[in-house]
């Protein structure tokens, strides 16, 4: 009965889908429609582009997984509490609920309930609850939950009335709608509400709102701009794995059929005697099918035993936590037993009919010889086996080729000998240039720059005005300082990098990639007008074009990106001279 609000909008002829919306939607819907029993809003601290800190005694830690949520959070999502009361845990603004892992990290096995953590060097938060470590199956991954009422003191937003805003669409909104027949009514109500509150934006950008069932989030979410709370799965991959499993199971079943037929030669006299003594054909068929089912169930039991032993090894190999709880997941157990019985019937049905068709007098007199009957069928089965095996081998070779391609593909930048230093919230932010100059005196350091995101990871986006086009464009961005192109080994195709010789570069210069020039329809991009949508002046222009590089994961196409000059707030990238790693790391320390 839980649904979340998603939205789409069209910017620059491109339709964007995101799983977030405005913080005002939940309260408004509950007030207008009795169909919405409860709502909860969630916002991830990552949208501030900063990583918050938590301090205990003299130890300070960056913590990536921090969310703010309404007090109804634990009403909609039944996470297991080890300490505290889920009904009251998020009622006080200066409280926080943490996971068991964080409790052990900060309090070393002691009870964390009622103790305090200093948040962002601004405010002390009292621990009002400790959760058991979250299961891997939830898309709501976090380590800290702070009440939504505490967002005012977080330093995340300048405005204290952000939860009443129709300007910021960074909030995940979940609705509890017990009556499924009301879902379409509530969805229509959200769009009517948008017509009333943001008519211009809705009209200009064709903004639409939808309700996504919670059960569809993991396998049926394909949103833009890395806006979901965690990395979701893909139904296509699931079907591929199921297909491979079915094919391997089919090979095993064919094996079983062939072996059953082959081993039947030792049971000819048994069958003949049984028939002479009055055994009916249906009884013999049932006997063989029943034996097949028993064999299948014994195999299932052995498989579960092997699973318990091998699953931890596969978890380490894949880097993903895999677990199975046979005692609590009775549906899985019942389903697998039913499936094993089905496989037993399918695998045993042909041998049963084949063996039960023996004529007892021919078998007992030795007239009927092994190999008679069913030869063509057995050959067909072997042919199918070989075909499936060949298909799987070819698939394996293709995957191997893809992995080789990924490992050897030129990414368009030099990722070797680069050290990334996270500097958010440290004194290095204010002292970046002196730190950089000190580093450059070391012979082991080749160059230094700063960047807002590690290259190869998902990046953020911003709204731009492009060459006097009527509509703003949402474009992915990197915020850098001098020597970025040099440090990362990008190839300049036209123009230049940011330079200290041009004072205007830091305020109005932009470097774009080939994909951006193509998307904007520019054959000669240099000097073309380009500026942030939030700036009143239109002084920005393109100073350089770099060759396309994979600034995001390789499986994604290279999108347009705008590189603009900013402050050293997030990461420092240091390029080390070859074969001088030890000296360079010592200098960095």
PDB file of N, CA and C in Angstrom, residues 414 418 432-433 436-437 439-440 445-451 455 479-490 492 496-501 505 511 543 546 563-566 572-575:
ATOM      1  N   UNK A 414      43.635  10.225 -18.247  1.00  0.00           N
ATOM      2  CA  UNK A 414      44.693   9.401 -17.656  1.00  0.00           C
ATOM      3  C   UNK A 414      44.356   9.139 -16.193  1.00  0.00           C
ATOM      4  N   UNK A 418      47.024   8.992 -10.189  1.00  0.00           N
ATOM      5  CA  UNK A 418      46.211  10.087  -9.640  1.00  0.00           C
ATOM      6  C   UNK A 418      45.775   9.711  -8.226  1.00  0.00           C
ATOM      7  N   UNK A 432      43.794  25.950   0.061  1.00  0.00           N
ATOM      8  CA  UNK A 432      44.081  25.097  -1.093  1.00  0.00           C
ATOM      9  C   UNK A 432      45.286  25.594  -1.894  1.00  0.00           C
ATOM     10  N   UNK A 433      45.306  26.875  -2.189  1.00  0.00           N
ATOM     11  CA  UNK A 433      46.357  27.369  -3.093  1.00  0.00           C
ATOM     12  C   UNK A 433      47.742  27.286  -2.465  1.00  0.00           C
ATOM     13  N   UNK A 436      48.645  23.648  -2.601  1.00  0.00           N
ATOM     14  CA  UNK A 436      49.031  23.271  -3.962  1.00  0.00           C
ATOM     15  C   UNK A 436      50.442  23.746  -4.287  1.00  0.00           C
ATOM     16  N   UNK A 437      50.754  24.983  -3.951  1.00  0.00           N
ATOM     17  CA  UNK A 437      52.095  25.516  -4.240  1.00  0.00           C
ATOM     18  C   UNK A 437      53.176  24.749  -3.493  1.00  0.00           C
ATOM     19  N   UNK A 439      53.006  21.594  -2.610  1.00  0.00           N
ATOM     20  CA  UNK A 439      53.134  20.289  -3.260  1.00  0.00           C
ATOM     21  C   UNK A 439      53.965  20.375  -4.538  1.00  0.00           C
ATOM     22  N   UNK A 440      53.769  21.454  -5.300  1.00  0.00           N
ATOM     23  CA  UNK A 440      54.464  21.575  -6.585  1.00  0.00           C
ATOM     24  C   UNK A 440      55.961  21.803  -6.430  1.00  0.00           C
ATOM     25  N   UNK A 445      55.780  15.285  -7.437  1.00  0.00           N
ATOM     26  CA  UNK A 445      54.429  15.728  -7.781  1.00  0.00           C
ATOM     27  C   UNK A 445      54.454  16.368  -9.161  1.00  0.00           C
ATOM     28  N   UNK A 446      53.630  15.853 -10.085  1.00  0.00           N
ATOM     29  CA  UNK A 446      53.608  16.382 -11.451  1.00  0.00           C
ATOM     30  C   UNK A 446      52.666  17.574 -11.574  1.00  0.00           C
ATOM     31  N   UNK A 447      51.450  17.478 -11.042  1.00  0.00           N
ATOM     32  CA  UNK A 447      50.496  18.590 -11.117  1.00  0.00           C
ATOM     33  C   UNK A 447      49.390  18.383 -10.089  1.00  0.00           C
ATOM     34  N   UNK A 448      48.670  19.483  -9.818  1.00  0.00           N
ATOM     35  CA  UNK A 448      47.626  19.470  -8.790  1.00  0.00           C
ATOM     36  C   UNK A 448      46.432  20.276  -9.295  1.00  0.00           C
ATOM     37  N   UNK A 449      45.231  19.768  -9.027  1.00  0.00           N
ATOM     38  CA  UNK A 449      44.021  20.509  -9.346  1.00  0.00           C
ATOM     39  C   UNK A 449      42.954  20.139  -8.329  1.00  0.00           C
ATOM     40  N   UNK A 450      41.771  20.723  -8.459  1.00  0.00           N
ATOM     41  CA  UNK A 450      40.640  20.323  -7.614  1.00  0.00           C
ATOM     42  C   UNK A 450      39.455  20.008  -8.510  1.00  0.00           C
ATOM     43  N   UNK A 451      38.549  19.182  -8.007  1.00  0.00           N
ATOM     44  CA  UNK A 451      37.402  18.753  -8.809  1.00  0.00           C
ATOM     45  C   UNK A 451      36.260  18.396  -7.859  1.00  0.00           C
ATOM     46  N   UNK A 455      36.437  11.426 -11.099  1.00  0.00           N
ATOM     47  CA  UNK A 455      36.091  11.081 -12.471  1.00  0.00           C
ATOM     48  C   UNK A 455      35.777   9.586 -12.556  1.00  0.00           C
ATOM     49  N   UNK A 479      32.960  20.910 -11.448  1.00  0.00           N
ATOM     50  CA  UNK A 479      33.472  22.175 -10.935  1.00  0.00           C
ATOM     51  C   UNK A 479      34.958  21.981 -10.628  1.00  0.00           C
ATOM     52  N   UNK A 480      35.821  22.755 -11.291  1.00  0.00           N
ATOM     53  CA  UNK A 480      37.262  22.510 -11.188  1.00  0.00           C
ATOM     54  C   UNK A 480      38.012  23.828 -10.968  1.00  0.00           C
ATOM     55  N   UNK A 481      39.334  23.705 -10.780  1.00  0.00           N
ATOM     56  CA  UNK A 481      40.220  24.875 -10.742  1.00  0.00           C
ATOM     57  C   UNK A 481      41.323  24.663 -11.778  1.00  0.00           C
ATOM     58  N   UNK A 482      42.317  25.547 -11.762  1.00  0.00           N
ATOM     59  CA  UNK A 482      43.375  25.506 -12.778  1.00  0.00           C
ATOM     60  C   UNK A 482      44.059  24.143 -12.853  1.00  0.00           C
ATOM     61  N   UNK A 483      44.532  23.811 -14.046  1.00  0.00           N
ATOM     62  CA  UNK A 483      45.333  22.612 -14.332  1.00  0.00           C
ATOM     63  C   UNK A 483      44.510  21.335 -14.323  1.00  0.00           C
ATOM     64  N   UNK A 484      43.194  21.448 -14.412  1.00  0.00           N
ATOM     65  CA  UNK A 484      42.378  20.231 -14.435  1.00  0.00           C
ATOM     66  C   UNK A 484      42.649  19.406 -15.691  1.00  0.00           C
ATOM     67  N   UNK A 485      42.636  20.049 -16.844  1.00  0.00           N
ATOM     68  CA  UNK A 485      42.864  19.333 -18.110  1.00  0.00           C
ATOM     69  C   UNK A 485      44.241  18.682 -18.117  1.00  0.00           C
ATOM     70  N   UNK A 486      45.235  19.404 -17.617  1.00  0.00           N
ATOM     71  CA  UNK A 486      46.610  18.878 -17.580  1.00  0.00           C
ATOM     72  C   UNK A 486      46.713  17.691 -16.627  1.00  0.00           C
ATOM     73  N   UNK A 487      46.146  17.821 -15.432  1.00  0.00           N
ATOM     74  CA  UNK A 487      46.263  16.766 -14.423  1.00  0.00           C
ATOM     75  C   UNK A 487      45.557  15.487 -14.855  1.00  0.00           C
ATOM     76  N   UNK A 488      44.381  15.632 -15.445  1.00  0.00           N
ATOM     77  CA  UNK A 488      43.602  14.455 -15.824  1.00  0.00           C
ATOM     78  C   UNK A 488      43.946  13.943 -17.212  1.00  0.00           C
ATOM     79  N   UNK A 489      44.823  14.640 -17.913  1.00  0.00           N
ATOM     80  CA  UNK A 489      45.265  14.155 -19.225  1.00  0.00           C
ATOM     81  C   UNK A 489      44.195  14.223 -20.297  1.00  0.00           C
ATOM     82  N   UNK A 490      43.318  15.231 -20.239  1.00  0.00           N
ATOM     83  CA  UNK A 490      42.303  15.392 -21.280  1.00  0.00           C
ATOM     84  C   UNK A 490      42.933  15.978 -22.538  1.00  0.00           C
ATOM     85  N   UNK A 492      42.655  18.597 -25.506  1.00  0.00           N
ATOM     86  CA  UNK A 492      42.005  19.829 -25.958  1.00  0.00           C
ATOM     87  C   UNK A 492      41.864  19.784 -27.482  1.00  0.00           C
ATOM     88  N   UNK A 496      41.311  26.373 -25.182  1.00  0.00           N
ATOM     89  CA  UNK A 496      42.297  26.190 -24.122  1.00  0.00           C
ATOM     90  C   UNK A 496      41.619  25.810 -22.815  1.00  0.00           C
ATOM     91  N   UNK A 497      42.474  25.513 -21.822  1.00  0.00           N
ATOM     92  CA  UNK A 497      42.020  25.228 -20.461  1.00  0.00           C
ATOM     93  C   UNK A 497      41.905  26.551 -19.700  1.00  0.00           C
ATOM     94  N   UNK A 498      41.395  26.514 -18.469  1.00  0.00           N
ATOM     95  CA  UNK A 498      41.369  27.708 -17.618  1.00  0.00           C
ATOM     96  C   UNK A 498      42.799  28.162 -17.352  1.00  0.00           C
ATOM     97  N   UNK A 499      43.002  29.472 -17.434  1.00  0.00           N
ATOM     98  CA  UNK A 499      44.359  30.012 -17.305  1.00  0.00           C
ATOM     99  C   UNK A 499      44.378  31.194 -16.353  1.00  0.00           C
ATOM    100  N   UNK A 500      45.461  31.288 -15.586  1.00  0.00           N
ATOM    101  CA  UNK A 500      45.630  32.437 -14.685  1.00  0.00           C
ATOM    102  C   UNK A 500      45.875  33.730 -15.456  1.00  0.00           C
ATOM    103  N   UNK A 501      46.222  33.599 -16.739  1.00  0.00           N
ATOM    104  CA  UNK A 501      46.484  34.791 -17.563  1.00  0.00           C
ATOM    105  C   UNK A 501      45.195  35.506 -17.957  1.00  0.00           C
ATOM    106  N   UNK A 505      38.300  34.027 -16.761  1.00  0.00           N
ATOM    107  CA  UNK A 505      38.024  32.580 -16.813  1.00  0.00           C
ATOM    108  C   UNK A 505      37.294  32.092 -15.560  1.00  0.00           C
ATOM    109  N   UNK A 511      34.455  25.256 -20.223  1.00  0.00           N
ATOM    110  CA  UNK A 511      35.010  24.248 -21.119  1.00  0.00           C
ATOM    111  C   UNK A 511      33.945  23.166 -21.293  1.00  0.00           C
ATOM    112  N   UNK A 543      35.369  28.690 -23.705  1.00  0.00           N
ATOM    113  CA  UNK A 543      36.784  28.982 -23.963  1.00  0.00           C
ATOM    114  C   UNK A 543      37.543  27.764 -24.486  1.00  0.00           C
ATOM    115  N   UNK A 546      36.995  19.907 -25.110  1.00  0.00           N
ATOM    116  CA  UNK A 546      37.836  18.734 -24.885  1.00  0.00           C
ATOM    117  C   UNK A 546      37.218  17.525 -25.577  1.00  0.00           C
ATOM    118  N   UNK A 563      32.299  22.043 -17.935  1.00  0.00           N
ATOM    119  CA  UNK A 563      33.309  22.174 -16.888  1.00  0.00           C
ATOM    120  C   UNK A 563      33.454  23.662 -16.595  1.00  0.00           C
ATOM    121  N   UNK A 564      33.213  24.029 -15.336  1.00  0.00           N
ATOM    122  CA  UNK A 564      33.289  25.443 -14.998  1.00  0.00           C
ATOM    123  C   UNK A 564      34.200  25.662 -13.802  1.00  0.00           C
ATOM    124  N   UNK A 565      34.709  26.851 -13.711  1.00  0.00           N
ATOM    125  CA  UNK A 565      35.693  27.195 -12.685  1.00  0.00           C
ATOM    126  C   UNK A 565      34.978  27.542 -11.381  1.00  0.00           C
ATOM    127  N   UNK A 566      35.469  26.959 -10.289  1.00  0.00           N
ATOM    128  CA  UNK A 566      34.860  27.244  -8.993  1.00  0.00           C
ATOM    129  C   UNK A 566      35.882  27.175  -7.885  1.00  0.00           C
ATOM    130  N   UNK A 572      40.824  17.223  -3.975  1.00  0.00           N
ATOM    131  CA  UNK A 572      42.052  17.635  -4.644  1.00  0.00           C
ATOM    132  C   UNK A 572      42.581  16.421  -5.394  1.00  0.00           C
ATOM    133  N   UNK A 573      42.895  16.621  -6.686  1.00  0.00           N
ATOM    134  CA  UNK A 573      43.470  15.546  -7.499  1.00  0.00           C
ATOM    135  C   UNK A 573      44.962  15.842  -7.692  1.00  0.00           C
ATOM    136  N   UNK A 574      45.784  14.891  -7.285  1.00  0.00           N
ATOM    137  CA  UNK A 574      47.239  15.053  -7.359  1.00  0.00           C
ATOM    138  C   UNK A 574      47.811  14.017  -8.317  1.00  0.00           C
ATOM    139  N   UNK A 575      48.513  14.482  -9.333  1.00  0.00           N
ATOM    140  CA  UNK A 575      49.166  13.563 -10.278  1.00  0.00           C
ATOM    141  C   UNK A 575      50.608  13.341  -9.833  1.00  0.00           C
TER     142      UNK A 575
END
